[in-house]
Amino acid sequence: MATAEAAGVGGGAAAVAAATLLTAVLLAAVFRYQRRRRGAAVRVVPAPVVPDREGSAAVDGLTDVIIVGAGVAGSALAYTLGKDGRRVHVIERDLTEPDRIVGELLQPGGYLKLIELGLQDCVDEIDAQRILGYALFKDGKDTRLPYPLEKFDKDVAGRSFHNGRFIQRMREKCATLPNIQLEQGTVTTLLEENGTVKGVQYKNKSGEELKAYAPLTIVCDGCFSNLRRALCSPTVDVPSCFVGLVLENCKLPHPNHGHVVLANPSPILFYPISSTEVRCLVDVPGQKVPSIASGEMAKYLKTMVAPQIPPEIYDSFVAAIEKGSIRTMPNKSMPAAPHPTPGALLMGDAFNMRHPLTGGGMTVALSDIVVLRNLLKPLRNLHDASSLCKYLESFYTLRKPVASTINTLAGALYKVFSASASPDKARDEMRQACFDYLSLGGVCSDGPISLLSGLNPRPMTLVAHFFAVAIFGVGRLMLPLPSPKRMWIGARLISGACGIIFPIIKAEGVRQMFFPATVPAYYRAPPEAEF
């Protein structure tokens, strides 16, 4: 009996042990399957193609965000969101290295944003040049305007480079993250359902029509965007065109500085883009430029522009004209005027542009990405389109102080520096006053240059210095003795200053620019369901 009981107990123990072992094996198999499944969810390359409801091909990805465009804004945004664990599908029209004559100067404020996003190494290994300030030239005189960098780490400065090399470095950085899919394709339309953007329709590199879906689509397809009209009310102004040249083995009067020549009818820019090349951008007012093919452009540059540039640059400038590699680019300005749309957002030059005279475009884009990243971080998922849209309205307010300051400065400086904007004597006095004010140094140059560099983009500082220049100009007119004619020019100078800056501020939005804390969206919290 005892033996039978012992056998029964031993058999029960063996059964329990066997069951325990079997359970452990099953649990291990389940955990391994779940790990594989999670890994598959992160790897969106390549995304599977399945028939959609209409029978056409559709990309059925486990994607959180679709980004249209992989330029500076699109690539930086993709890496930022990918680093935060988002599954990102980037669709770019052409993944070969871009060749552009703009987007080549990153201000120190933009470089600080690059550091904040973990992308500062993208200016390494591309022969980028450190930029420490500006040199301003007028009527044979020049003044050096250094960036106020004393309070920053020694690595902080501006950077100038070939735009394409910079973009390719950022794309390579994106490719290091397994949850980012970079695909070459042309997005033709946004896919909407009941007013909510669900994704995009595009043609891939093979010409195949595909559809991609995600809870959030961010359009970053640049200044020539064909999608922005669905998401904003664009008012695009083209005040001028840049004519671009590359000067080889040219020694600038002030090394590691951008050079601005206050020429007639409008400014000329010079800055290094590699250790052996200097970019020259000649501003030509209006939307039409002399023909390159007929030789009219070369003649214009030799006869009208060359006599006005510093003598140290003259020979290299003429040699670049004779080499014949002349290119043009329209200068566009467009205030941000978004239509908050569930499931979609605009970024970069597709959303907001300013005259490129001050090189502030990349600084604005990178600053916007920091704002958006901070807004999206608390959200675990993005599928509640209406709540997300309402929450992201705060993005348009939070970005304004920085973006509007840089935008307004670019527009105002171009109008002041451009003699073609007005033949008025008062405008000439404003131009001279600006040069003399900046030449004073100290706070008179540090303040405006800190605005231009993006190191201190405060709207009130901008307005204060702008009218300080105007008042300084009136003071010059009153010396040694005022006269009715001088007083009249002074009054027109103040009136002209108001006519320059106030319309730009109005277009940017007075309340959002100067009093963002009074806008209800400023305090908007993430949807409660996300906590």
PDB file of C-alpha atoms in Angstrom, residues 20 29 44-45 55 72 75 84 102 116 134 271 284 304 315 340 364 380 396 421 440 459 483 488 518:
ATOM      1  CA  THR A  20       6.081  22.952 -15.590  1.00  0.00           C
ATOM      2  CA  ALA A  29       8.206  30.351 -27.557  1.00  0.00           C
ATOM      3  CA  VAL A  44       9.347  49.206 -42.235  1.00  0.00           C
ATOM      4  CA  VAL A  45      11.823  48.567 -45.020  1.00  0.00           C
ATOM      5  CA  GLY A  55      -7.992  47.337 -56.126  1.00  0.00           C
ATOM      6  CA  VAL A  72      17.042  69.898 -44.998  1.00  0.00           C
ATOM      7  CA  SER A  75      15.698  64.763 -43.415  1.00  0.00           C
ATOM      8  CA  ASP A  84      12.222  59.194 -30.671  1.00  0.00           C
ATOM      9  CA  VAL A 102      20.836  78.473 -51.856  1.00  0.00           C
ATOM     10  CA  GLU A 116      19.927  69.979 -30.000  1.00  0.00           C
ATOM     11  CA  TYR A 134      29.750  89.398 -41.602  1.00  0.00           C
ATOM     12  CA  TYR A 271      30.698  83.423 -48.606  1.00  0.00           C
ATOM     13  CA  VAL A 284      18.585  91.030 -59.409  1.00  0.00           C
ATOM     14  CA  MET A 304      26.900  96.673 -63.922  1.00  0.00           C
ATOM     15  CA  ASP A 315      39.576  89.033 -60.891  1.00  0.00           C
ATOM     16  CA  PRO A 340      -5.187  73.244 -39.471  1.00  0.00           C
ATOM     17  CA  VAL A 364      13.714  78.613 -38.947  1.00  0.00           C
ATOM     18  CA  ARG A 380       2.236  57.460 -27.423  1.00  0.00           C
ATOM     19  CA  TYR A 396       1.803  77.603 -35.015  1.00  0.00           C
ATOM     20  CA  ALA A 421      12.958  99.470 -53.821  1.00  0.00           C
ATOM     21  CA  LEU A 440      29.490 101.888 -34.410  1.00  0.00           C
ATOM     22  CA  PRO A 459      10.701  90.477 -31.785  1.00  0.00           C
ATOM     23  CA  SER A 483      16.942 122.821 -42.329  1.00  0.00           C
ATOM     24  CA  TRP A 488      11.259 116.839 -44.388  1.00  0.00           C
ATOM     25  CA  THR A 518      -2.364  85.538 -25.000  1.00  0.00           C
TER      26      THR A 518
END
